[in-house]
Amino acid sequence: MDGQTGLATAWYWILAFLLYLYILTDGFDLGVGILCLTTSDEAVRGAMTETIEGVWHANQTWLVMLGGVLFGAYPLVYGTVLAALYLPAGLLLFAFMARGMGLECRGEADNPRPWSLLFGLGSLAVIVAHGLLLGAILQGMHFADGAFTGSPFDWLSPFTVLVCAVLLALYTLFAAAWLSLRTTGRVRDFARRWGVRAAGASLVLLVLLVAYIALTPGLGHLAGRPGTGGLSPLFTVLVLLAVLCLGLCARALAKGCDRAPFVHAALMLLLLAVAFGTSLFPVLVPPGVTAMQAASPPDMLRIMLWVVGGLLPVILLYNAYQYRVFAGRVSADGESDAS
């Protein structure tokens, strides 16, 4: 393995790690927004949003780093893929603004109800944009001479819609696991009930997603069998382990455990990330854009490795400290019951 290949490989997995952190942390933020749409009780909504008010800005750090790393390490992907996905990327930006306005303003408003609704709908729109963007990249994009040659609406397909549904269920599950750790009383009971439902939906949708991948030859690259369809043994084992973690998460929620649901949810997501990451490697954008082809020159990758390598531990420690500062439990005791 030469220097260029080794550096491109290292940045492939750094990018995957940042994506994992972003989906996990911003996932439970967005899931809280979804849960806000399932109740009309503002006391419950207030308790749920209070658990993320101190950390949701920190969770956005991983998105910023993800974009910076993509721009610096893989400029070809940054310049061509985002240009081909203007519509879902634009939806993501507007949804971010709506979600942020709703969350920030509901705590200051005399009538928080419309802001809670804006936060919930904004969160839903972000999840849809996440699914469309991620699904469009995973299903494959076609380029020629550095330019996108597909249709402006290639990102809208049964597969991307299914990815949206999977993310919606998983983010709701992450939120329930987070709230189980950070709330007490009826808010925690409310979250756990929805967490069990979200776990069931996640299981069904994950099975449908994997079956769709296995039965569609054009998606064989996602399961380690490019051009053929089916599932590779490694992919199958990792997905089965992820399903096991999903079951353990649901069981922990049903039993009323505090930390275990979030630990199992995080491990489940890690297993899914490794399953898809190892199946795709070294391809960065299917079907044929590899990490080596899209990478910046070696000197640039080395400089970035020193810079990001120095910053990443600092950001991890700072975020961990911030989570510790806002680690108290939240309650809505004394208010009316959640619907």
PDB file of N, CA and C in Angstrom, residues 150-250:
ATOM      1  N   GLY A 150     -26.511  11.929 -14.489  1.00  0.00           N
ATOM      2  CA  GLY A 150     -27.825  11.356 -14.228  1.00  0.00           C
ATOM      3  C   GLY A 150     -28.926  12.397 -14.317  1.00  0.00           C
ATOM      4  N   SER A 151     -30.119  11.996 -13.871  1.00  0.00           N
ATOM      5  CA  SER A 151     -31.285  12.864 -13.884  1.00  0.00           C
ATOM      6  C   SER A 151     -31.311  13.736 -12.630  1.00  0.00           C
ATOM      7  N   PRO A 152     -31.901  14.939 -12.715  1.00  0.00           N
ATOM      8  CA  PRO A 152     -31.999  15.798 -11.527  1.00  0.00           C
ATOM      9  C   PRO A 152     -32.825  15.186 -10.401  1.00  0.00           C
ATOM     10  N   PHE A 153     -33.615  14.149 -10.730  1.00  0.00           N
ATOM     11  CA  PHE A 153     -34.467  13.527  -9.720  1.00  0.00           C
ATOM     12  C   PHE A 153     -34.102  12.072  -9.462  1.00  0.00           C
ATOM     13  N   ASP A 154     -32.862  11.700  -9.747  1.00  0.00           N
ATOM     14  CA  ASP A 154     -32.400  10.344  -9.442  1.00  0.00           C
ATOM     15  C   ASP A 154     -32.460  10.046  -7.947  1.00  0.00           C
ATOM     16  N   TRP A 155     -32.403  11.092  -7.129  1.00  0.00           N
ATOM     17  CA  TRP A 155     -32.406  10.916  -5.676  1.00  0.00           C
ATOM     18  C   TRP A 155     -33.765  10.460  -5.152  1.00  0.00           C
ATOM     19  N   LEU A 156     -34.800  10.523  -5.987  1.00  0.00           N
ATOM     20  CA  LEU A 156     -36.132  10.102  -5.559  1.00  0.00           C
ATOM     21  C   LEU A 156     -36.423   8.735  -6.152  1.00  0.00           C
ATOM     22  N   SER A 157     -36.403   7.712  -5.306  1.00  0.00           N
ATOM     23  CA  SER A 157     -36.605   6.335  -5.746  1.00  0.00           C
ATOM     24  C   SER A 157     -37.188   5.533  -4.595  1.00  0.00           C
ATOM     25  N   PRO A 158     -37.704   4.338  -4.860  1.00  0.00           N
ATOM     26  CA  PRO A 158     -38.193   3.503  -3.757  1.00  0.00           C
ATOM     27  C   PRO A 158     -37.133   3.255  -2.687  1.00  0.00           C
ATOM     28  N   PHE A 159     -35.892   3.123  -3.117  1.00  0.00           N
ATOM     29  CA  PHE A 159     -34.825   2.871  -2.147  1.00  0.00           C
ATOM     30  C   PHE A 159     -34.616   4.064  -1.233  1.00  0.00           C
ATOM     31  N   THR A 160     -34.557   5.278  -1.785  1.00  0.00           N
ATOM     32  CA  THR A 160     -34.323   6.454  -0.942  1.00  0.00           C
ATOM     33  C   THR A 160     -35.505   6.700  -0.010  1.00  0.00           C
ATOM     34  N   VAL A 161     -36.728   6.416  -0.480  1.00  0.00           N
ATOM     35  CA  VAL A 161     -37.900   6.548   0.390  1.00  0.00           C
ATOM     36  C   VAL A 161     -37.817   5.553   1.542  1.00  0.00           C
ATOM     37  N   LEU A 162     -37.357   4.341   1.249  1.00  0.00           N
ATOM     38  CA  LEU A 162     -37.202   3.327   2.292  1.00  0.00           C
ATOM     39  C   LEU A 162     -36.123   3.741   3.288  1.00  0.00           C
ATOM     40  N   VAL A 163     -35.029   4.340   2.810  1.00  0.00           N
ATOM     41  CA  VAL A 163     -33.983   4.837   3.706  1.00  0.00           C
ATOM     42  C   VAL A 163     -34.552   5.926   4.614  1.00  0.00           C
ATOM     43  N   CYS A 164     -35.394   6.813   4.064  1.00  0.00           N
ATOM     44  CA  CYS A 164     -36.043   7.847   4.890  1.00  0.00           C
ATOM     45  C   CYS A 164     -36.852   7.209   6.013  1.00  0.00           C
ATOM     46  N   ALA A 165     -37.611   6.179   5.689  1.00  0.00           N
ATOM     47  CA  ALA A 165     -38.454   5.525   6.686  1.00  0.00           C
ATOM     48  C   ALA A 165     -37.609   4.852   7.764  1.00  0.00           C
ATOM     49  N   VAL A 166     -36.507   4.219   7.355  1.00  0.00           N
ATOM     50  CA  VAL A 166     -35.613   3.577   8.331  1.00  0.00           C
ATOM     51  C   VAL A 166     -35.034   4.620   9.283  1.00  0.00           C
ATOM     52  N   LEU A 167     -34.559   5.735   8.740  1.00  0.00           N
ATOM     53  CA  LEU A 167     -33.981   6.782   9.585  1.00  0.00           C
ATOM     54  C   LEU A 167     -35.024   7.375  10.526  1.00  0.00           C
ATOM     55  N   LEU A 168     -36.247   7.538  10.059  1.00  0.00           N
ATOM     56  CA  LEU A 168     -37.304   8.069  10.910  1.00  0.00           C
ATOM     57  C   LEU A 168     -37.533   7.164  12.118  1.00  0.00           C
ATOM     58  N   ALA A 169     -37.595   5.859  11.880  1.00  0.00           N
ATOM     59  CA  ALA A 169     -37.793   4.918  12.984  1.00  0.00           C
ATOM     60  C   ALA A 169     -36.582   4.872  13.909  1.00  0.00           C
ATOM     61  N   LEU A 170     -35.383   4.854  13.331  1.00  0.00           N
ATOM     62  CA  LEU A 170     -34.172   4.769  14.152  1.00  0.00           C
ATOM     63  C   LEU A 170     -33.975   6.032  14.985  1.00  0.00           C
ATOM     64  N   TYR A 171     -34.188   7.199  14.397  1.00  0.00           N
ATOM     65  CA  TYR A 171     -34.010   8.441  15.143  1.00  0.00           C
ATOM     66  C   TYR A 171     -35.001   8.529  16.298  1.00  0.00           C
ATOM     67  N   THR A 172     -36.226   8.052  16.080  1.00  0.00           N
ATOM     68  CA  THR A 172     -37.208   8.030  17.164  1.00  0.00           C
ATOM     69  C   THR A 172     -36.748   7.086  18.274  1.00  0.00           C
ATOM     70  N   LEU A 173     -36.171   5.963  17.890  1.00  0.00           N
ATOM     71  CA  LEU A 173     -35.637   5.030  18.877  1.00  0.00           C
ATOM     72  C   LEU A 173     -34.484   5.653  19.652  1.00  0.00           C
ATOM     73  N   PHE A 174     -33.576   6.333  18.954  1.00  0.00           N
ATOM     74  CA  PHE A 174     -32.460   7.003  19.636  1.00  0.00           C
ATOM     75  C   PHE A 174     -32.979   8.026  20.649  1.00  0.00           C
ATOM     76  N   ALA A 175     -34.014   8.771  20.247  1.00  0.00           N
ATOM     77  CA  ALA A 175     -34.577   9.779  21.149  1.00  0.00           C
ATOM     78  C   ALA A 175     -35.174   9.120  22.386  1.00  0.00           C
ATOM     79  N   ALA A 176     -35.876   8.024  22.207  1.00  0.00           N
ATOM     80  CA  ALA A 176     -36.471   7.323  23.348  1.00  0.00           C
ATOM     81  C   ALA A 176     -35.390   6.812  24.294  1.00  0.00           C
ATOM     82  N   ALA A 177     -34.312   6.288  23.722  1.00  0.00           N
ATOM     83  CA  ALA A 177     -33.204   5.804  24.548  1.00  0.00           C
ATOM     84  C   ALA A 177     -32.545   6.957  25.294  1.00  0.00           C
ATOM     85  N   TRP A 178     -32.391   8.095  24.623  1.00  0.00           N
ATOM     86  CA  TRP A 178     -31.815   9.282  25.255  1.00  0.00           C
ATOM     87  C   TRP A 178     -32.703   9.786  26.391  1.00  0.00           C
ATOM     88  N   LEU A 179     -33.993   9.864  26.139  1.00  0.00           N
ATOM     89  CA  LEU A 179     -34.932  10.353  27.151  1.00  0.00           C
ATOM     90  C   LEU A 179     -35.053   9.381  28.320  1.00  0.00           C
ATOM     91  N   SER A 180     -34.881   8.110  28.071  1.00  0.00           N
ATOM     92  CA  SER A 180     -34.871   7.143  29.158  1.00  0.00           C
ATOM     93  C   SER A 180     -33.718   7.409  30.115  1.00  0.00           C
ATOM     94  N   LEU A 181     -32.628   7.950  29.562  1.00  0.00           N
ATOM     95  CA  LEU A 181     -31.448   8.277  30.353  1.00  0.00           C
ATOM     96  C   LEU A 181     -31.563   9.634  31.039  1.00  0.00           C
ATOM     97  N   ARG A 182     -32.313  10.559  30.442  1.00  0.00           N
ATOM     98  CA  ARG A 182     -32.291  11.949  30.894  1.00  0.00           C
ATOM     99  C   ARG A 182     -33.576  12.452  31.541  1.00  0.00           C
ATOM    100  N   THR A 183     -34.641  11.649  31.588  1.00  0.00           N
ATOM    101  CA  THR A 183     -35.900  12.119  32.160  1.00  0.00           C
ATOM    102  C   THR A 183     -36.372  11.176  33.256  1.00  0.00           C
ATOM    103  N   THR A 184     -37.389  11.622  33.973  1.00  0.00           N
ATOM    104  CA  THR A 184     -37.984  10.811  35.032  1.00  0.00           C
ATOM    105  C   THR A 184     -39.502  10.855  34.904  1.00  0.00           C
ATOM    106  N   GLY A 185     -40.160  10.013  35.686  1.00  0.00           N
ATOM    107  CA  GLY A 185     -41.610  10.046  35.784  1.00  0.00           C
ATOM    108  C   GLY A 185     -42.311   9.730  34.485  1.00  0.00           C
ATOM    109  N   ARG A 186     -43.415  10.447  34.267  1.00  0.00           N
ATOM    110  CA  ARG A 186     -44.272  10.139  33.126  1.00  0.00           C
ATOM    111  C   ARG A 186     -43.631  10.502  31.791  1.00  0.00           C
ATOM    112  N   VAL A 187     -42.678  11.433  31.780  1.00  0.00           N
ATOM    113  CA  VAL A 187     -41.984  11.734  30.521  1.00  0.00           C
ATOM    114  C   VAL A 187     -41.149  10.530  30.091  1.00  0.00           C
ATOM    115  N   ARG A 188     -40.457   9.939  31.047  1.00  0.00           N
ATOM    116  CA  ARG A 188     -39.661   8.750  30.745  1.00  0.00           C
ATOM    117  C   ARG A 188     -40.559   7.589  30.318  1.00  0.00           C
ATOM    118  N   ASP A 189     -41.695   7.412  30.998  1.00  0.00           N
ATOM    119  CA  ASP A 189     -42.627   6.346  30.620  1.00  0.00           C
ATOM    120  C   ASP A 189     -43.173   6.573  29.215  1.00  0.00           C
ATOM    121  N   PHE A 190     -43.488   7.827  28.919  1.00  0.00           N
ATOM    122  CA  PHE A 190     -43.978   8.189  27.586  1.00  0.00           C
ATOM    123  C   PHE A 190     -42.923   7.846  26.523  1.00  0.00           C
ATOM    124  N   ALA A 191     -41.680   8.211  26.780  1.00  0.00           N
ATOM    125  CA  ALA A 191     -40.605   7.947  25.826  1.00  0.00           C
ATOM    126  C   ALA A 191     -40.371   6.453  25.652  1.00  0.00           C
ATOM    127  N   ARG A 192     -40.440   5.718  26.735  1.00  0.00           N
ATOM    128  CA  ARG A 192     -40.201   4.276  26.640  1.00  0.00           C
ATOM    129  C   ARG A 192     -41.283   3.581  25.823  1.00  0.00           C
ATOM    130  N   ARG A 193     -42.529   4.007  25.988  1.00  0.00           N
ATOM    131  CA  ARG A 193     -43.599   3.411  25.183  1.00  0.00           C
ATOM    132  C   ARG A 193     -43.343   3.629  23.695  1.00  0.00           C
ATOM    133  N   TRP A 194     -42.990   4.867  23.365  1.00  0.00           N
ATOM    134  CA  TRP A 194     -42.709   5.159  21.964  1.00  0.00           C
ATOM    135  C   TRP A 194     -41.423   4.486  21.493  1.00  0.00           C
ATOM    136  N   GLY A 195     -40.488   4.276  22.411  1.00  0.00           N
ATOM    137  CA  GLY A 195     -39.258   3.592  22.048  1.00  0.00           C
ATOM    138  C   GLY A 195     -39.500   2.152  21.648  1.00  0.00           C
ATOM    139  N   VAL A 196     -40.373   1.464  22.371  1.00  0.00           N
ATOM    140  CA  VAL A 196     -40.698   0.075  22.026  1.00  0.00           C
ATOM    141  C   VAL A 196     -41.376   0.035  20.659  1.00  0.00           C
ATOM    142  N   ARG A 197     -42.283   0.981  20.411  1.00  0.00           N
ATOM    143  CA  ARG A 197     -42.934   1.042  19.100  1.00  0.00           C
ATOM    144  C   ARG A 197     -41.914   1.325  17.992  1.00  0.00           C
ATOM    145  N   ALA A 198     -41.012   2.262  18.254  1.00  0.00           N
ATOM    146  CA  ALA A 198     -39.999   2.610  17.256  1.00  0.00           C
ATOM    147  C   ALA A 198     -39.060   1.437  16.998  1.00  0.00           C
ATOM    148  N   ALA A 199     -38.761   0.650  18.033  1.00  0.00           N
ATOM    149  CA  ALA A 199     -37.904  -0.527  17.855  1.00  0.00           C
ATOM    150  C   ALA A 199     -38.580  -1.548  16.945  1.00  0.00           C
ATOM    151  N   GLY A 200     -39.888  -1.740  17.144  1.00  0.00           N
ATOM    152  CA  GLY A 200     -40.619  -2.663  16.280  1.00  0.00           C
ATOM    153  C   GLY A 200     -40.645  -2.182  14.843  1.00  0.00           C
ATOM    154  N   ALA A 201     -40.893  -0.885  14.660  1.00  0.00           N
ATOM    155  CA  ALA A 201     -40.892  -0.322  13.307  1.00  0.00           C
ATOM    156  C   ALA A 201     -39.506  -0.408  12.675  1.00  0.00           C
ATOM    157  N   SER A 202     -38.465  -0.159  13.476  1.00  0.00           N
ATOM    158  CA  SER A 202     -37.090  -0.241  12.972  1.00  0.00           C
ATOM    159  C   SER A 202     -36.764  -1.646  12.496  1.00  0.00           C
ATOM    160  N   LEU A 203     -37.201  -2.643  13.254  1.00  0.00           N
ATOM    161  CA  LEU A 203     -36.942  -4.031  12.871  1.00  0.00           C
ATOM    162  C   LEU A 203     -37.592  -4.356  11.529  1.00  0.00           C
ATOM    163  N   VAL A 204     -38.869  -4.010  11.391  1.00  0.00           N
ATOM    164  CA  VAL A 204     -39.590  -4.293  10.147  1.00  0.00           C
ATOM    165  C   VAL A 204     -38.940  -3.575   8.970  1.00  0.00           C
ATOM    166  N   LEU A 205     -38.626  -2.300   9.162  1.00  0.00           N
ATOM    167  CA  LEU A 205     -38.071  -1.510   8.057  1.00  0.00           C
ATOM    168  C   LEU A 205     -36.646  -1.936   7.704  1.00  0.00           C
ATOM    169  N   LEU A 206     -35.851  -2.318   8.703  1.00  0.00           N
ATOM    170  CA  LEU A 206     -34.506  -2.821   8.413  1.00  0.00           C
ATOM    171  C   LEU A 206     -34.568  -4.118   7.609  1.00  0.00           C
ATOM    172  N   VAL A 207     -35.478  -4.991   7.983  1.00  0.00           N
ATOM    173  CA  VAL A 207     -35.647  -6.251   7.235  1.00  0.00           C
ATOM    174  C   VAL A 207     -36.050  -5.949   5.801  1.00  0.00           C
ATOM    175  N   LEU A 208     -36.991  -5.018   5.631  1.00  0.00           N
ATOM    176  CA  LEU A 208     -37.410  -4.638   4.279  1.00  0.00           C
ATOM    177  C   LEU A 208     -36.247  -4.045   3.491  1.00  0.00           C
ATOM    178  N   LEU A 209     -35.445  -3.201   4.153  1.00  0.00           N
ATOM    179  CA  LEU A 209     -34.310  -2.580   3.470  1.00  0.00           C
ATOM    180  C   LEU A 209     -33.291  -3.619   3.029  1.00  0.00           C
ATOM    181  N   VAL A 210     -32.946  -4.522   3.924  1.00  0.00           N
ATOM    182  CA  VAL A 210     -31.958  -5.555   3.588  1.00  0.00           C
ATOM    183  C   VAL A 210     -32.501  -6.480   2.500  1.00  0.00           C
ATOM    184  N   ALA A 211     -33.794  -6.817   2.586  1.00  0.00           N
ATOM    185  CA  ALA A 211     -34.395  -7.666   1.550  1.00  0.00           C
ATOM    186  C   ALA A 211     -34.386  -6.963   0.203  1.00  0.00           C
ATOM    187  N   TYR A 212     -34.688  -5.666   0.196  1.00  0.00           N
ATOM    188  CA  TYR A 212     -34.677  -4.890  -1.044  1.00  0.00           C
ATOM    189  C   TYR A 212     -33.276  -4.872  -1.648  1.00  0.00           C
ATOM    190  N   ILE A 213     -32.271  -4.694  -0.791  1.00  0.00           N
ATOM    191  CA  ILE A 213     -30.882  -4.708  -1.271  1.00  0.00           C
ATOM    192  C   ILE A 213     -30.520  -6.071  -1.841  1.00  0.00           C
ATOM    193  N   ALA A 214     -30.915  -7.139  -1.124  1.00  0.00           N
ATOM    194  CA  ALA A 214     -30.567  -8.494  -1.564  1.00  0.00           C
ATOM    195  C   ALA A 214     -31.226  -8.862  -2.885  1.00  0.00           C
ATOM    196  N   LEU A 215     -32.431  -8.358  -3.134  1.00  0.00           N
ATOM    197  CA  LEU A 215     -33.191  -8.740  -4.322  1.00  0.00           C
ATOM    198  C   LEU A 215     -32.972  -7.803  -5.503  1.00  0.00           C
ATOM    199  N   THR A 216     -32.187  -6.754  -5.302  1.00  0.00           N
ATOM    200  CA  THR A 216     -31.937  -5.790  -6.378  1.00  0.00           C
ATOM    201  C   THR A 216     -30.477  -5.864  -6.795  1.00  0.00           C
ATOM    202  N   PRO A 217     -30.171  -6.481  -7.936  1.00  0.00           N
ATOM    203  CA  PRO A 217     -28.759  -6.615  -8.350  1.00  0.00           C
ATOM    204  C   PRO A 217     -28.016  -5.292  -8.416  1.00  0.00           C
ATOM    205  N   GLY A 218     -28.699  -4.210  -8.777  1.00  0.00           N
ATOM    206  CA  GLY A 218     -28.049  -2.920  -8.870  1.00  0.00           C
ATOM    207  C   GLY A 218     -27.604  -2.354  -7.538  1.00  0.00           C
ATOM    208  N   LEU A 219     -28.055  -2.967  -6.425  1.00  0.00           N
ATOM    209  CA  LEU A 219     -27.662  -2.528  -5.089  1.00  0.00           C
ATOM    210  C   LEU A 219     -26.742  -3.533  -4.399  1.00  0.00           C
ATOM    211  N   GLY A 220     -26.241  -4.486  -5.157  1.00  0.00           N
ATOM    212  CA  GLY A 220     -25.388  -5.521  -4.564  1.00  0.00           C
ATOM    213  C   GLY A 220     -24.129  -4.970  -3.916  1.00  0.00           C
ATOM    214  N   HIS A 221     -23.666  -3.797  -4.376  1.00  0.00           N
ATOM    215  CA  HIS A 221     -22.457  -3.198  -3.795  1.00  0.00           C
ATOM    216  C   HIS A 221     -22.658  -2.841  -2.325  1.00  0.00           C
ATOM    217  N   LEU A 222     -23.899  -2.637  -1.898  1.00  0.00           N
ATOM    218  CA  LEU A 222     -24.156  -2.279  -0.500  1.00  0.00           C
ATOM    219  C   LEU A 222     -24.008  -3.463   0.440  1.00  0.00           C
ATOM    220  N   ALA A 223     -24.093  -4.655  -0.097  1.00  0.00           N
ATOM    221  CA  ALA A 223     -24.024  -5.860   0.729  1.00  0.00           C
ATOM    222  C   ALA A 223     -22.826  -6.726   0.401  1.00  0.00           C
ATOM    223  N   GLY A 224     -21.819  -6.136  -0.232  1.00  0.00           N
ATOM    224  CA  GLY A 224     -20.593  -6.877  -0.504  1.00  0.00           C
ATOM    225  C   GLY A 224     -20.641  -7.757  -1.723  1.00  0.00           C
ATOM    226  N   ARG A 225     -21.685  -7.616  -2.574  1.00  0.00           N
ATOM    227  CA  ARG A 225     -21.767  -8.407  -3.804  1.00  0.00           C
ATOM    228  C   ARG A 225     -22.076  -7.495  -4.992  1.00  0.00           C
ATOM    229  N   PRO A 226     -21.134  -6.657  -5.380  1.00  0.00           N
ATOM    230  CA  PRO A 226     -21.391  -5.707  -6.470  1.00  0.00           C
ATOM    231  C   PRO A 226     -21.729  -6.402  -7.777  1.00  0.00           C
ATOM    232  N   GLY A 227     -22.814  -5.928  -8.406  1.00  0.00           N
ATOM    233  CA  GLY A 227     -23.208  -6.433  -9.706  1.00  0.00           C
ATOM    234  C   GLY A 227     -23.969  -7.732  -9.696  1.00  0.00           C
ATOM    235  N   THR A 228     -24.142  -8.342  -8.520  1.00  0.00           N
ATOM    236  CA  THR A 228     -24.779  -9.661  -8.479  1.00  0.00           C
ATOM    237  C   THR A 228     -26.027  -9.701  -7.606  1.00  0.00           C
ATOM    238  N   GLY A 229     -26.094  -8.901  -6.566  1.00  0.00           N
ATOM    239  CA  GLY A 229     -27.187  -9.010  -5.621  1.00  0.00           C
ATOM    240  C   GLY A 229     -26.863 -10.038  -4.548  1.00  0.00           C
ATOM    241  N   GLY A 230     -27.775 -10.221  -3.628  1.00  0.00           N
ATOM    242  CA  GLY A 230     -27.518 -11.128  -2.517  1.00  0.00           C
ATOM    243  C   GLY A 230     -26.754 -10.434  -1.401  1.00  0.00           C
ATOM    244  N   LEU A 231     -26.392 -11.202  -0.376  1.00  0.00           N
ATOM    245  CA  LEU A 231     -25.713 -10.661   0.797  1.00  0.00           C
ATOM    246  C   LEU A 231     -24.429 -11.429   1.043  1.00  0.00           C
ATOM    247  N   SER A 232     -23.346 -10.716   1.319  1.00  0.00           N
ATOM    248  CA  SER A 232     -22.087 -11.381   1.659  1.00  0.00           C
ATOM    249  C   SER A 232     -22.180 -11.928   3.084  1.00  0.00           C
ATOM    250  N   PRO A 233     -21.394 -12.950   3.416  1.00  0.00           N
ATOM    251  CA  PRO A 233     -21.435 -13.498   4.772  1.00  0.00           C
ATOM    252  C   PRO A 233     -21.125 -12.465   5.848  1.00  0.00           C
ATOM    253  N   LEU A 234     -20.101 -11.609   5.629  1.00  0.00           N
ATOM    254  CA  LEU A 234     -19.745 -10.611   6.629  1.00  0.00           C
ATOM    255  C   LEU A 234     -20.883  -9.624   6.836  1.00  0.00           C
ATOM    256  N   PHE A 235     -21.470  -9.154   5.756  1.00  0.00           N
ATOM    257  CA  PHE A 235     -22.586  -8.215   5.852  1.00  0.00           C
ATOM    258  C   PHE A 235     -23.742  -8.855   6.610  1.00  0.00           C
ATOM    259  N   THR A 236     -24.037 -10.100   6.309  1.00  0.00           N
ATOM    260  CA  THR A 236     -25.145 -10.797   6.966  1.00  0.00           C
ATOM    261  C   THR A 236     -24.920 -10.915   8.463  1.00  0.00           C
ATOM    262  N   VAL A 237     -23.715 -11.290   8.855  1.00  0.00           N
ATOM    263  CA  VAL A 237     -23.409 -11.453  10.283  1.00  0.00           C
ATOM    264  C   VAL A 237     -23.531 -10.116  11.011  1.00  0.00           C
ATOM    265  N   LEU A 238     -22.983  -9.052  10.422  1.00  0.00           N
ATOM    266  CA  LEU A 238     -23.031  -7.743  11.067  1.00  0.00           C
ATOM    267  C   LEU A 238     -24.460  -7.234  11.202  1.00  0.00           C
ATOM    268  N   VAL A 239     -25.277  -7.447  10.187  1.00  0.00           N
ATOM    269  CA  VAL A 239     -26.667  -7.011  10.259  1.00  0.00           C
ATOM    270  C   VAL A 239     -27.435  -7.819  11.303  1.00  0.00           C
ATOM    271  N   LEU A 240     -27.171  -9.111  11.385  1.00  0.00           N
ATOM    272  CA  LEU A 240     -27.833  -9.938  12.399  1.00  0.00           C
ATOM    273  C   LEU A 240     -27.437  -9.493  13.806  1.00  0.00           C
ATOM    274  N   LEU A 241     -26.176  -9.141  13.997  1.00  0.00           N
ATOM    275  CA  LEU A 241     -25.745  -8.622  15.297  1.00  0.00           C
ATOM    276  C   LEU A 241     -26.427  -7.288  15.603  1.00  0.00           C
ATOM    277  N   ALA A 242     -26.592  -6.457  14.576  1.00  0.00           N
ATOM    278  CA  ALA A 242     -27.290  -5.183  14.767  1.00  0.00           C
ATOM    279  C   ALA A 242     -28.744  -5.421  15.162  1.00  0.00           C
ATOM    280  N   VAL A 243     -29.378  -6.393  14.538  1.00  0.00           N
ATOM    281  CA  VAL A 243     -30.765  -6.730  14.894  1.00  0.00           C
ATOM    282  C   VAL A 243     -30.832  -7.240  16.330  1.00  0.00           C
ATOM    283  N   LEU A 244     -29.835  -8.014  16.743  1.00  0.00           N
ATOM    284  CA  LEU A 244     -29.780  -8.478  18.130  1.00  0.00           C
ATOM    285  C   LEU A 244     -29.701  -7.293  19.091  1.00  0.00           C
ATOM    286  N   CYS A 245     -28.849  -6.317  18.771  1.00  0.00           N
ATOM    287  CA  CYS A 245     -28.746  -5.107  19.605  1.00  0.00           C
ATOM    288  C   CYS A 245     -30.051  -4.331  19.615  1.00  0.00           C
ATOM    289  N   LEU A 246     -30.736  -4.321  18.492  1.00  0.00           N
ATOM    290  CA  LEU A 246     -32.036  -3.664  18.428  1.00  0.00           C
ATOM    291  C   LEU A 246     -33.028  -4.338  19.371  1.00  0.00           C
ATOM    292  N   GLY A 247     -33.016  -5.663  19.375  1.00  0.00           N
ATOM    293  CA  GLY A 247     -33.878  -6.395  20.293  1.00  0.00           C
ATOM    294  C   GLY A 247     -33.524  -6.134  21.744  1.00  0.00           C
ATOM    295  N   LEU A 248     -32.235  -6.078  22.048  1.00  0.00           N
ATOM    296  CA  LEU A 248     -31.805  -5.797  23.414  1.00  0.00           C
ATOM    297  C   LEU A 248     -32.205  -4.388  23.834  1.00  0.00           C
ATOM    298  N   CYS A 249     -32.148  -3.443  22.888  1.00  0.00           N
ATOM    299  CA  CYS A 249     -32.561  -2.072  23.178  1.00  0.00           C
ATOM    300  C   CYS A 249     -34.041  -2.026  23.521  1.00  0.00           C
ATOM    301  N   ALA A 250     -34.870  -2.706  22.714  1.00  0.00           N
ATOM    302  CA  ALA A 250     -36.308  -2.738  22.982  1.00  0.00           C
ATOM    303  C   ALA A 250     -36.603  -3.400  24.322  1.00  0.00           C
TER     304      ALA A 250
END
